[in-house]
CSV table of C-alpha atoms in Angstrom, one decimal:
chain,number,residue,atom,x,y,z
A,15,MET,CA,101.6,105.1,150.9
A,16,ILE,CA,100.8,101.5,149.9
A,17,LYS,CA,97.1,102.3,150.1
A,18,LYS,CA,97.5,105.3,147.9
A,19,ILE,CA,99.6,103.3,145.4
A,20,LYS,CA,96.9,100.6,145.2
A,21,GLU,CA,94.2,103.2,144.7
A,22,LEU,CA,96.2,104.7,141.8
A,23,GLU,CA,97.0,101.3,140.4
A,24,LYS,CA,93.3,100.5,140.1
A,25,LEU,CA,92.6,103.6,137.9
A,26,SER,CA,95.9,103.2,136.1
A,27,ARG,CA,95.0,99.6,135.0
A,28,LEU,CA,92.2,101.1,132.9
A,29,LEU,CA,94.9,102.0,130.4
A,30,ASP,CA,95.5,98.3,129.8
A,31,PRO,CA,92.1,96.9,128.7
A,32,GLY,CA,91.5,93.2,128.7
A,33,MET,CA,90.7,91.0,125.7
A,34,ASP,CA,86.9,91.4,125.9
A,35,GLN,CA,87.2,95.2,125.7
A,36,ARG,CA,89.9,95.0,123.0
A,37,ASP,CA,87.6,92.7,120.9
A,38,LYS,CA,84.7,95.1,121.2
A,39,TRP,CA,86.8,98.0,120.1
A,40,ASN,CA,88.5,96.0,117.3
A,41,SER,CA,85.0,95.0,116.0
A,42,GLU,CA,83.8,98.6,116.0
A,43,VAL,CA,86.9,100.0,114.3
A,44,LEU,CA,86.9,97.2,111.7
A,45,GLU,CA,83.2,97.9,110.9
A,46,TYR,CA,84.0,101.6,110.5
A,47,SER,CA,87.0,100.9,108.3
A,48,ASN,CA,85.1,98.5,106.0
A,49,SER,CA,82.2,100.9,105.7
A,50,PHE,CA,84.5,103.7,104.8
A,51,ILE,CA,86.3,101.7,102.1
A,52,ASN,CA,83.2,100.1,100.7
A,53,LYS,CA,81.6,103.5,100.1
A,54,LEU,CA,84.6,105.0,98.3
A,55,ASP,CA,83.2,104.1,94.8
A,56,THR,CA,80.2,106.4,95.4
A,57,ALA,CA,81.7,108.9,97.9
A,58,LYS,CA,82.8,112.3,96.8
A,59,ALA,CA,86.4,113.3,96.3
A,60,PHE,CA,85.7,116.7,97.9
A,61,PHE,CA,83.1,117.7,100.5
A,62,TYR,CA,81.9,121.3,100.8
A,63,SER,CA,80.9,122.0,104.4
A,64,GLU,CA,79.8,125.2,106.2
A,65,LYS,CA,80.8,123.9,109.6
A,66,ASN,CA,84.1,122.3,108.5
A,67,GLY,CA,84.2,119.9,111.4
A,68,LYS,CA,83.4,122.4,114.2
A,69,ASP,CA,81.3,119.9,116.0
A,70,LEU,CA,84.5,118.1,117.0
A,71,TYR,CA,84.8,120.8,119.6
A,72,ASN,CA,82.0,119.2,121.5
A,73,LEU,CA,84.4,116.3,122.1
A,74,ASP,CA,87.2,118.2,123.8
A,75,ILE,CA,89.3,116.4,126.3
A,76,GLU,CA,87.7,115.7,129.7
A,77,GLU,CA,88.2,113.7,132.9
A,78,GLU,CA,85.5,111.1,132.1
A,79,ALA,CA,85.6,108.5,129.3
A,80,THR,CA,83.6,108.6,126.1
A,81,GLY,CA,82.2,105.6,124.2
A,82,LEU,CA,83.9,104.6,121.0
A,83,THR,CA,80.7,104.5,118.9
A,84,SER,CA,80.1,108.2,119.4
A,85,LEU,CA,83.7,109.0,118.6
A,86,LEU,CA,83.6,107.0,115.4
A,87,ASP,CA,80.3,108.7,114.4
A,88,SER,CA,81.9,112.1,114.9
A,89,THR,CA,85.0,111.0,112.9
A,90,THR,CA,82.7,110.1,109.9
A,91,LYS,CA,80.7,113.4,110.1
A,92,ASN,CA,83.5,115.9,111.0
A,93,ILE,CA,86.6,114.4,109.4
A,94,ASP,CA,85.8,111.9,106.7
A,95,GLU,CA,83.0,114.0,105.1
A,96,VAL,CA,84.7,117.3,105.2
A,97,GLY,CA,87.2,118.7,102.7
A,98,ILE,CA,89.4,116.5,100.4
A,99,ASN,CA,88.9,112.8,100.5
A,100,PRO,CA,92.5,111.6,99.6
A,101,ALA,CA,91.4,107.9,99.7
A,102,SER,CA,89.1,108.5,96.7
A,103,GLY,CA,90.0,107.5,93.2
A,104,GLY,CA,88.5,110.9,92.2
A,105,HIS,CA,91.2,112.8,94.0
A,106,MET,CA,93.3,114.2,91.2
A,107,GLY,CA,94.0,117.6,92.5
A,108,TYR,CA,97.3,117.3,94.5
A,109,ILE,CA,99.8,114.4,94.8
A,110,PRO,CA,97.8,112.3,97.3
A,111,GLY,CA,98.8,109.8,99.9
A,112,GLY,CA,97.4,106.5,98.9
A,113,GLY,CA,96.4,104.7,102.0
A,114,LEU,CA,97.0,101.0,101.1
A,115,TYR,CA,95.1,98.8,103.5
A,116,PRO,CA,98.1,96.6,104.5
A,117,SER,CA,99.8,99.8,105.5
A,118,ALA,CA,97.1,100.4,108.1
A,119,LEU,CA,97.8,96.9,109.4
A,120,GLY,CA,101.5,97.7,109.5
A,121,ASP,CA,100.8,100.8,111.5
A,122,TYR,CA,98.6,98.8,113.8
A,123,ILE,CA,101.4,96.3,114.4
A,124,ALA,CA,103.9,99.1,114.9
A,125,ALA,CA,101.7,100.8,117.4
A,126,VAL,CA,101.0,97.6,119.4
A,127,ASN,CA,104.6,96.5,119.7
A,128,ASN,CA,105.7,100.1,119.9
A,129,LYS,CA,109.3,99.3,118.9
A,130,TYR,CA,111.7,102.2,119.1
A,131,ALA,CA,113.2,102.0,115.7
A,132,GLY,CA,115.6,104.9,116.1
A,133,VAL,CA,118.6,102.9,117.6
A,134,PHE,CA,119.8,99.4,116.7
A,135,PHE,CA,120.4,98.4,120.3
A,136,ALA,CA,116.8,99.1,121.2
A,137,ALA,CA,115.2,97.3,118.3
A,138,PRO,CA,117.6,95.4,116.1
A,139,GLY,CA,115.0,93.7,114.0
A,140,ALA,CA,113.0,96.9,113.4
A,141,VAL,CA,116.2,98.8,112.4
A,142,ARG,CA,117.3,95.9,110.1
A,143,LEU,CA,113.9,96.0,108.4
A,144,GLU,CA,114.0,99.7,107.8
A,145,ASN,CA,117.6,99.5,106.5
A,146,MET,CA,116.7,96.6,104.3
A,147,LEU,CA,114.0,98.8,102.7
A,148,ILE,CA,116.5,101.6,102.3
A,149,ARG,CA,119.0,99.3,100.6
A,150,TRP,CA,116.2,98.2,98.2
A,151,MET,CA,115.5,101.8,97.3
A,152,CYS,CA,119.3,102.5,96.9
A,153,ARG,CA,119.5,99.6,94.5
A,154,LEU,CA,116.5,100.9,92.6
A,155,MET,CA,118.2,104.3,92.1
A,156,GLY,CA,121.5,102.7,91.1
A,157,TYR,CA,123.4,103.5,94.3
A,158,SER,CA,126.3,101.4,95.6
A,159,GLU,CA,126.5,99.6,98.9
A,160,ASN,CA,128.2,102.6,100.4
A,161,ALA,CA,124.9,104.6,100.3
A,162,THR,CA,122.5,104.9,103.1
A,163,GLY,CA,119.2,106.6,103.9
A,164,ASN,CA,116.4,107.2,106.3
A,165,LEU,CA,112.6,106.8,106.3
A,166,THR,CA,111.3,110.3,107.1
A,167,SER,CA,107.9,111.8,107.6
A,168,GLY,CA,107.9,113.1,104.1
A,169,GLY,CA,109.8,115.0,101.4
A,170,SER,CA,110.2,118.2,103.5
A,171,ILE,CA,112.3,116.5,106.1
A,172,ALA,CA,114.1,114.5,103.5
A,173,ASN,CA,115.1,117.7,101.6
A,174,LEU,CA,116.2,119.3,104.8
A,175,ILE,CA,118.4,116.3,105.7
A,176,ALA,CA,120.0,116.5,102.2
A,177,LEU,CA,120.6,120.3,102.4
A,178,VAL,CA,122.2,120.1,105.9
A,179,THR,CA,124.4,117.1,104.8
A,180,ALA,CA,125.5,119.1,101.8
A,181,ARG,CA,126.3,122.2,104.0
A,182,GLU,CA,128.4,120.0,106.3
A,183,SER,CA,130.0,118.1,103.5
A,184,HIS,CA,131.2,121.4,101.9
A,185,ASN,CA,132.2,122.7,105.3
A,186,ILE,CA,130.1,125.9,104.8
A,187,LYS,CA,130.6,128.0,107.9
A,188,ALA,CA,128.3,130.9,108.9
A,189,ARG,CA,130.8,133.5,107.7
A,190,TYR,CA,130.4,132.0,104.2
A,191,PHE,CA,126.6,131.8,104.1
A,192,ASP,CA,126.2,135.0,102.1
A,193,LYS,CA,128.6,133.7,99.4
A,194,SER,CA,127.4,130.1,99.2
A,195,VAL,CA,125.1,129.9,96.2
A,196,ILE,CA,122.1,127.6,95.8
A,197,TYR,CA,120.7,126.7,92.4
A,198,LEU,CA,117.0,125.9,91.8
A,199,SER,CA,114.4,126.1,89.1
A,200,GLU,CA,111.2,128.2,89.4
A,201,GLN,CA,109.4,124.8,89.7
A,202,ALA,CA,111.4,123.6,92.7
A,203,HIS,CA,109.1,122.4,95.6
A,204,HIS,CA,108.6,125.1,98.2
A,205,SER,CA,109.9,122.6,100.9
A,206,ILE,CA,113.4,123.4,99.5
A,207,LEU,CA,113.0,127.0,100.4
A,208,LYS,CA,111.7,126.1,103.8
A,209,ALA,CA,114.7,123.8,104.3
A,210,ILE,CA,117.1,126.7,103.3
A,211,ARG,CA,115.6,128.8,106.0
A,212,ILE,CA,115.6,126.1,108.7
A,213,ALA,CA,119.2,125.1,107.8
A,214,GLY,CA,120.3,128.7,108.6
A,215,LEU,CA,121.0,129.5,105.0
A,216,SER,CA,118.6,132.4,104.5
A,217,GLU,CA,121.5,134.7,103.6
A,218,ALA,CA,122.7,132.4,100.9
A,219,PRO,CA,122.2,133.7,97.3
A,220,ILE,CA,119.5,131.7,95.5
A,221,ARG,CA,119.6,131.5,91.7
A,222,TYR,CA,116.4,130.5,89.9
A,223,ILE,CA,117.5,129.0,86.7
A,224,PRO,CA,115.3,129.6,83.6
A,225,LEU,CA,113.2,126.8,82.2
A,226,ASP,CA,113.1,125.4,78.7
A,227,GLU,CA,109.9,125.1,76.7
A,228,LYS,CA,108.9,121.9,78.6
A,229,LEU,CA,109.2,123.7,81.9
A,230,ARG,CA,112.5,121.9,82.8
A,231,LEU,CA,115.6,123.5,84.3
A,232,SER,CA,117.9,124.6,81.5
A,233,ALA,CA,121.3,122.9,82.0
A,234,ASN,CA,123.0,125.5,79.7
A,235,GLU,CA,121.7,128.4,81.8
A,236,LEU,CA,122.7,126.6,85.0
A,237,GLU,CA,126.3,126.2,83.9
A,238,LYS,CA,126.4,129.8,82.6
A,239,THR,CA,125.1,131.1,86.0
A,240,ILE,CA,127.6,129.0,87.9
A,241,LEU,CA,130.5,130.4,85.9
A,242,GLU,CA,129.3,134.0,86.4
A,243,ASP,CA,129.0,133.4,90.2
A,244,LYS,CA,132.6,132.0,90.3
A,245,GLU,CA,133.9,135.1,88.5
A,246,LYS,CA,132.2,137.2,91.2
A,247,GLY,CA,134.1,135.3,93.9
A,248,LEU,CA,131.0,133.4,95.2
A,249,ILE,CA,130.9,129.8,96.3
A,250,PRO,CA,128.5,127.7,94.2
A,251,PHE,CA,127.7,124.6,96.4
A,252,PHE,CA,124.2,123.1,96.0
A,253,ILE,CA,122.0,122.2,93.0
A,254,ASN,CA,118.4,121.0,93.3
A,255,ALA,CA,116.8,119.3,90.4
A,256,SER,CA,113.4,117.7,90.2
A,257,PHE,CA,112.4,114.3,88.9
A,258,GLY,CA,108.7,115.1,88.4
A,259,THR,CA,107.8,118.6,89.6
A,260,THR,CA,104.7,118.7,91.8
A,261,ASN,CA,103.3,121.5,89.6
A,262,THR,CA,103.6,120.0,86.1
A,263,GLY,CA,105.3,116.7,86.4
A,264,SER,CA,108.3,117.9,84.4
A,265,ILE,CA,111.6,116.0,84.7
A,266,ASP,CA,114.8,118.1,84.8
A,267,PRO,CA,117.7,116.9,82.6
A,268,ILE,CA,119.3,114.8,85.4
A,269,ASP,CA,122.3,113.5,83.5
A,270,SER,CA,123.4,116.9,82.1
A,271,ILE,CA,123.0,118.5,85.5
A,272,ALA,CA,125.0,115.7,87.2
A,273,ALA,CA,127.9,116.3,84.8
A,274,ILE,CA,127.8,120.1,85.6
A,275,ALA,CA,127.8,119.4,89.3
A,276,LYS,CA,130.7,117.0,89.1
A,277,LYS,CA,132.7,119.4,86.9
A,278,HIS,CA,132.2,122.3,89.3
A,279,LYS,CA,132.2,120.3,92.5
A,280,LEU,CA,128.7,121.1,93.7
A,281,TRP,CA,126.4,118.9,95.8
A,282,PHE,CA,123.7,117.5,93.5
A,283,HIS,CA,120.3,116.8,95.0
A,284,VAL,CA,117.4,115.2,93.1
A,285,ASP,CA,114.0,115.8,94.5
A,286,ALA,CA,112.2,112.7,93.2
A,287,ALA,CA,109.5,112.7,95.9
A,288,TYR,CA,106.8,112.4,93.4
A,289,GLY,CA,108.5,110.8,90.4
A,290,GLY,CA,111.1,108.5,91.8
A,291,PHE,CA,109.2,105.3,92.1
A,292,PHE,CA,108.2,105.5,88.4
A,293,LYS,CA,111.6,103.8,88.1
A,294,LEU,CA,109.6,100.6,88.4
A,295,VAL,CA,108.1,101.3,85.0
A,296,LYS,CA,110.6,99.9,82.4
A,297,GLU,CA,109.3,102.3,79.7
A,298,LEU,CA,110.6,105.2,81.6
A,299,SER,CA,114.1,103.8,82.3
A,300,SER,CA,115.8,106.3,79.9
A,301,LYS,CA,114.4,109.3,81.9
A,302,PHE,CA,116.3,108.1,84.9
A,303,GLU,CA,119.7,108.2,83.2
A,304,GLY,CA,122.2,109.8,85.6
A,305,ILE,CA,120.2,109.7,88.7
A,306,GLN,CA,122.7,107.4,90.3
A,307,LYS,CA,125.2,110.3,90.1
A,308,ALA,CA,123.3,112.5,92.5
A,309,ASP,CA,124.7,113.0,96.0
A,310,SER,CA,121.2,112.7,97.5
A,311,ILE,CA,117.7,111.7,96.4
A,312,THR,CA,114.4,112.4,98.0
A,313,LEU,CA,111.6,109.7,97.5
A,314,ASP,CA,108.1,109.7,98.9
A,315,PRO,CA,106.5,106.2,99.3
A,316,HIS,CA,103.4,108.0,100.3
A,317,LYS,CA,103.1,109.3,96.8
A,318,THR,CA,103.9,106.8,94.1
A,319,LEU,CA,104.0,103.7,96.3
A,320,PHE,CA,100.5,104.7,97.5
A,321,LEU,CA,101.3,104.6,101.2
A,322,PRO,CA,99.5,106.7,103.9
A,323,PHE,CA,100.8,110.3,104.5
A,324,GLY,CA,103.9,110.4,106.7
A,325,THR,CA,106.2,108.2,104.7
A,326,GLY,CA,109.2,109.8,103.0
A,327,THR,CA,112.7,108.8,102.3
A,328,ILE,CA,116.1,110.4,101.9
A,329,LEU,CA,118.9,108.5,100.2
A,330,ILE,CA,122.5,109.7,100.6
A,331,LYS,CA,125.2,108.4,98.3
A,332,ASN,CA,128.0,108.5,100.9
A,333,LYS,CA,127.1,107.2,104.3
A,334,GLU,CA,130.2,108.7,106.0
A,335,ILE,CA,129.2,112.2,105.1
A,336,VAL,CA,125.7,111.9,106.6
A,337,LEU,CA,127.0,110.3,109.7
A,338,LYS,CA,129.4,113.2,110.1
A,339,ALA,CA,126.5,115.6,109.8
A,340,TYR,CA,124.1,114.0,112.3
A,341,GLN,CA,125.7,111.4,114.6
A,342,TYR,CA,125.8,112.3,118.3
A,343,LEU,CA,126.0,110.2,121.4
A,344,ALA,CA,124.3,111.2,124.7
A,345,ASP,CA,125.9,110.0,128.0
A,346,TYR,CA,122.8,108.0,128.8
A,347,MET,CA,123.0,106.2,125.5
A,348,GLN,CA,126.5,104.8,126.0
A,349,ASP,CA,125.3,101.2,126.2
A,350,THR,CA,124.2,101.3,122.6
A,351,VAL,CA,127.5,101.9,121.0
A,352,ASP,CA,129.1,98.4,121.0
A,353,ALA,CA,126.0,96.7,119.9
A,354,ASP,CA,125.6,98.5,116.5
A,355,GLU,CA,125.7,96.1,113.5
A,356,GLU,CA,123.6,98.5,111.4
A,357,ILE,CA,123.4,102.2,111.0
A,358,SER,CA,120.9,103.5,113.5
A,359,PRO,CA,118.3,105.8,111.9
A,360,ALA,CA,118.8,108.4,114.7
A,361,ASP,CA,122.5,108.8,113.6
A,362,ILE,CA,121.5,110.0,110.1
A,363,SER,CA,118.4,112.0,110.8
A,364,ILE,CA,117.0,115.0,112.6
A,365,GLU,CA,114.7,112.7,114.5
A,366,GLN,CA,115.8,110.9,117.7
A,367,THR,CA,112.4,109.5,118.6
A,368,LYS,CA,110.6,108.2,115.6
A,369,HIS,CA,107.6,106.1,114.5
A,370,PHE,CA,108.4,102.5,113.3
A,371,ARG,CA,107.6,103.5,109.7
A,372,GLY,CA,109.1,100.5,108.1
A,373,MET,CA,106.1,98.2,108.8
A,374,ARG,CA,103.7,100.3,106.8
A,375,LEU,CA,106.0,100.0,103.8
A,376,TRP,CA,107.3,96.4,104.1
A,377,LEU,CA,103.9,94.8,104.7
A,378,PRO,CA,102.2,95.9,101.5
A,379,LEU,CA,105.4,95.4,99.4
A,380,LYS,CA,105.6,91.8,100.6
A,381,LEU,CA,101.9,91.0,100.6
A,382,PHE,CA,101.4,92.3,97.1
A,383,GLY,CA,104.8,91.9,95.5
A,384,LEU,CA,106.1,94.6,93.1
A,385,LYS,CA,104.0,93.5,90.0
A,386,PRO,CA,100.8,95.4,90.9
A,387,PHE,CA,102.8,98.5,91.9
A,388,ARG,CA,104.5,98.5,88.5
A,389,ALA,CA,101.1,98.0,86.8
A,390,SER,CA,99.4,100.7,88.7
A,391,LEU,CA,102.1,103.3,88.0
A,392,GLU,CA,102.1,102.4,84.3
A,393,GLU,CA,98.3,102.6,84.3
A,394,LYS,CA,98.5,106.2,85.8
A,395,ILE,CA,100.9,107.2,83.0
A,396,TYR,CA,98.5,106.0,80.3
A,397,LEU,CA,95.4,107.5,82.0
A,398,THR,CA,97.2,110.9,82.0
A,399,ARG,CA,98.1,110.6,78.4
A,400,TYR,CA,94.6,109.5,77.6
A,401,PHE,CA,93.1,112.5,79.4
A,402,TYR,CA,95.6,114.9,77.8
A,403,ASN,CA,94.7,113.6,74.3
A,404,GLU,CA,91.0,113.7,74.9
A,405,ILE,CA,90.9,117.2,76.4
A,406,LYS,CA,92.8,118.5,73.4
A,407,LYS,CA,89.9,117.3,71.2
A,408,VAL,CA,87.3,119.4,73.2
A,409,LYS,CA,86.8,122.8,71.4
A,410,GLY,CA,88.2,125.7,73.3
A,411,PHE,CA,90.8,123.9,75.4
A,412,GLU,CA,94.6,124.2,75.2
A,413,VAL,CA,97.1,122.1,77.1
A,414,GLY,CA,100.6,122.5,78.6
A,415,PRO,CA,103.6,120.4,77.7
A,416,GLU,CA,103.0,116.7,77.0
A,417,PRO,CA,103.0,114.9,80.4
A,418,GLU,CA,106.2,113.1,81.2
A,419,LEU,CA,104.7,111.3,84.2
A,420,SER,CA,101.1,111.6,85.5
A,421,VAL,CA,100.5,115.3,85.9
A,422,ALA,CA,99.1,117.5,83.1
A,423,ILE,CA,97.9,121.1,82.9
A,424,PHE,CA,95.1,122.4,80.7
A,425,ARG,CA,92.8,125.4,80.4
A,426,TYR,CA,89.8,126.7,78.5
A,427,VAL,CA,90.4,129.8,76.3
A,428,PRO,CA,87.0,131.5,75.5
A,429,LYS,CA,86.5,133.7,72.5
A,430,ASP,CA,86.5,136.8,74.6
A,431,LYS,CA,90.0,135.8,75.9
A,432,ASP,CA,89.0,136.3,79.5
A,433,ALA,CA,90.6,132.9,80.3
A,434,TYR,CA,91.4,133.7,83.9
A,435,TYR,CA,87.8,134.3,84.9
A,436,PHE,CA,86.5,131.3,83.0
A,437,ASN,CA,89.0,128.8,84.4
A,438,LYS,CA,88.5,130.1,87.9
A,439,LYS,CA,84.8,129.5,87.5
A,440,LEU,CA,85.5,126.1,86.0
A,441,ILE,CA,87.7,124.8,88.8
A,442,GLN,CA,85.3,126.1,91.4
A,443,ALA,CA,82.4,124.3,89.6
A,444,ILE,CA,84.4,121.0,89.5
A,445,GLN,CA,85.3,121.2,93.2
A,446,LYS,CA,81.7,122.1,94.2
A,447,ASP,CA,80.4,119.1,92.2
A,448,GLY,CA,82.8,117.1,94.4
A,449,ARG,CA,82.8,113.8,92.5
A,450,ILE,CA,86.3,114.6,91.1
A,451,PHE,CA,88.8,116.9,92.8
A,452,LEU,CA,91.2,118.9,90.7
A,453,SER,CA,93.4,121.9,91.6
A,454,SER,CA,94.7,125.0,89.8
A,455,THR,CA,98.1,126.7,89.5
A,456,ASN,CA,99.8,129.7,88.0
A,457,ILE,CA,102.7,129.4,85.6
A,458,ASN,CA,104.3,132.5,84.2
A,459,GLU,CA,101.2,134.4,85.4
A,460,VAL,CA,98.9,132.1,83.5
A,461,PHE,CA,96.0,130.3,85.3
A,462,TRP,CA,96.0,126.6,84.6
A,463,ILE,CA,94.0,123.6,85.9
A,464,ARG,CA,96.0,120.6,87.0
A,465,ILE,CA,95.2,116.9,86.9
A,466,ALA,CA,97.4,114.6,89.0
A,467,VAL,CA,96.7,110.9,88.4
A,468,VAL,CA,98.4,109.3,91.3
A,469,SER,CA,95.9,107.4,93.5
A,470,PHE,CA,95.9,103.6,93.1
A,471,ARG,CA,92.1,103.8,93.0
A,472,THR,CA,92.0,106.1,90.0
A,473,HIS,CA,91.0,104.1,86.8
A,474,LEU,CA,89.5,104.8,83.4
A,475,VAL,CA,86.0,105.3,84.8
A,476,GLN,CA,87.1,108.3,86.9
A,477,ILE,CA,88.9,109.9,83.9
A,478,GLU,CA,85.8,109.4,81.7
A,479,LEU,CA,83.7,110.9,84.5
A,480,LEU,CA,86.0,113.9,84.8
A,481,LEU,CA,85.8,114.6,81.0
A,482,ASP,CA,82.0,114.6,81.3
A,483,ILE,CA,82.0,116.9,84.3
A,484,ILE,CA,84.4,119.4,82.5
A,485,LYS,CA,82.3,119.4,79.3
A,486,GLU,CA,79.1,119.8,81.3
A,487,ASN,CA,80.4,122.8,83.3
A,488,VAL,CA,82.0,124.5,80.3
A,489,ASN,CA,78.5,124.5,78.7
A,490,ILE,CA,76.9,125.9,81.9
A,491,ILE,CA,79.4,128.7,82.2
A,492,LEU,CA,79.1,129.6,78.5
A,493,THR,CA,75.3,129.7,78.9
A,494,GLU,CA,75.6,132.0,82.0
A,495,ARG,CA,77.9,134.4,80.1
A,496,ASN,CA,75.6,134.7,77.1
């Protein structure tokens, strides 16, 4: 048996390479990374490809090792140069993850030390770091010391945690699901609907509250609907409002909705995944009035703190409620109980095992400080306003509501009124060009083109280029139609 163990050990030790091998790999990965970043100014924001990365199948998992050089070459050809390039300043189609370079360093550190940041006993420093970040975000939103939260993989898990916490807080049992009413706007993010299903609330009545002229949830219609449901013997229990809808960037009237929620004793959740960190911009302070009254808030650092995808946050106003909903103790974890000086992330989350996400957030915030984040967010607001004003000047274009944050919608209305066909052609032409990536949406059965100015690499030069591309392609389409 000893002979067998030593034979296996010899192969097993290949998994723990020495310094020379690590230095070689580090050098190759750093060269790849620098090359990728250095080419971003000229690289496309969207790559059309017939193969769409199919050559990756030639590198399926096998018994024998493959050299890093060929793997990085395949990464460039089959991943980086296919589809959307979210690292590009020309990505203005969806709400992108930013990919700050220090975040990559933070992930590297977290992967090397591999701290288990789910339980305080296992990694006290890692848990303290993440809870320190949570407390900073709580202060930013105006929450008291009794609030808590969790770094999640994104807004979807954050919204799910909020909904389940609300369900447990209101003691909603299965026999009441078909009477427990949930209130949303038509612009609520689809992750809320997914959360409703996963939380077992598919039978719950969902009320879509009408929007006002600025595509915001109408507070008057909300209270009217709640009163009607109470008269029917139903149980209103959950309101979702948006601080910056993904679709249009609209901000629901937070303070008015908070007053309604308090009056009728409903859980009030604010999905601020996209818009929440605009709280750093002093000019927008008034728009956040009342957000501290929400029972829960979703924030996404991978949106407006420009972090890589996979970095969300849920804040809960009352830590006792979320602990009641999620805290469990396995027999084999009994050693951890007496050591807790901080709330363990696993006690307030769906996740037990989790990535040490805090490093990717803490490192850039500390290395840069808050000033450049504030400036970048303010810049995105002004860039969006600039685009909105400039596109209005172009003959044939109409725009949606004035942007409240950094998303705007617009469309071309040709003389023959076949606007759907024209704008479909226009968005396809912009995407095929690839230098700038935009997306489209439908609002009240009207086809609109969206611009979302969120990337920290998006500056005036990209907006000017976009305006030129739009004008150029409008002329091409008009010529083809004549």
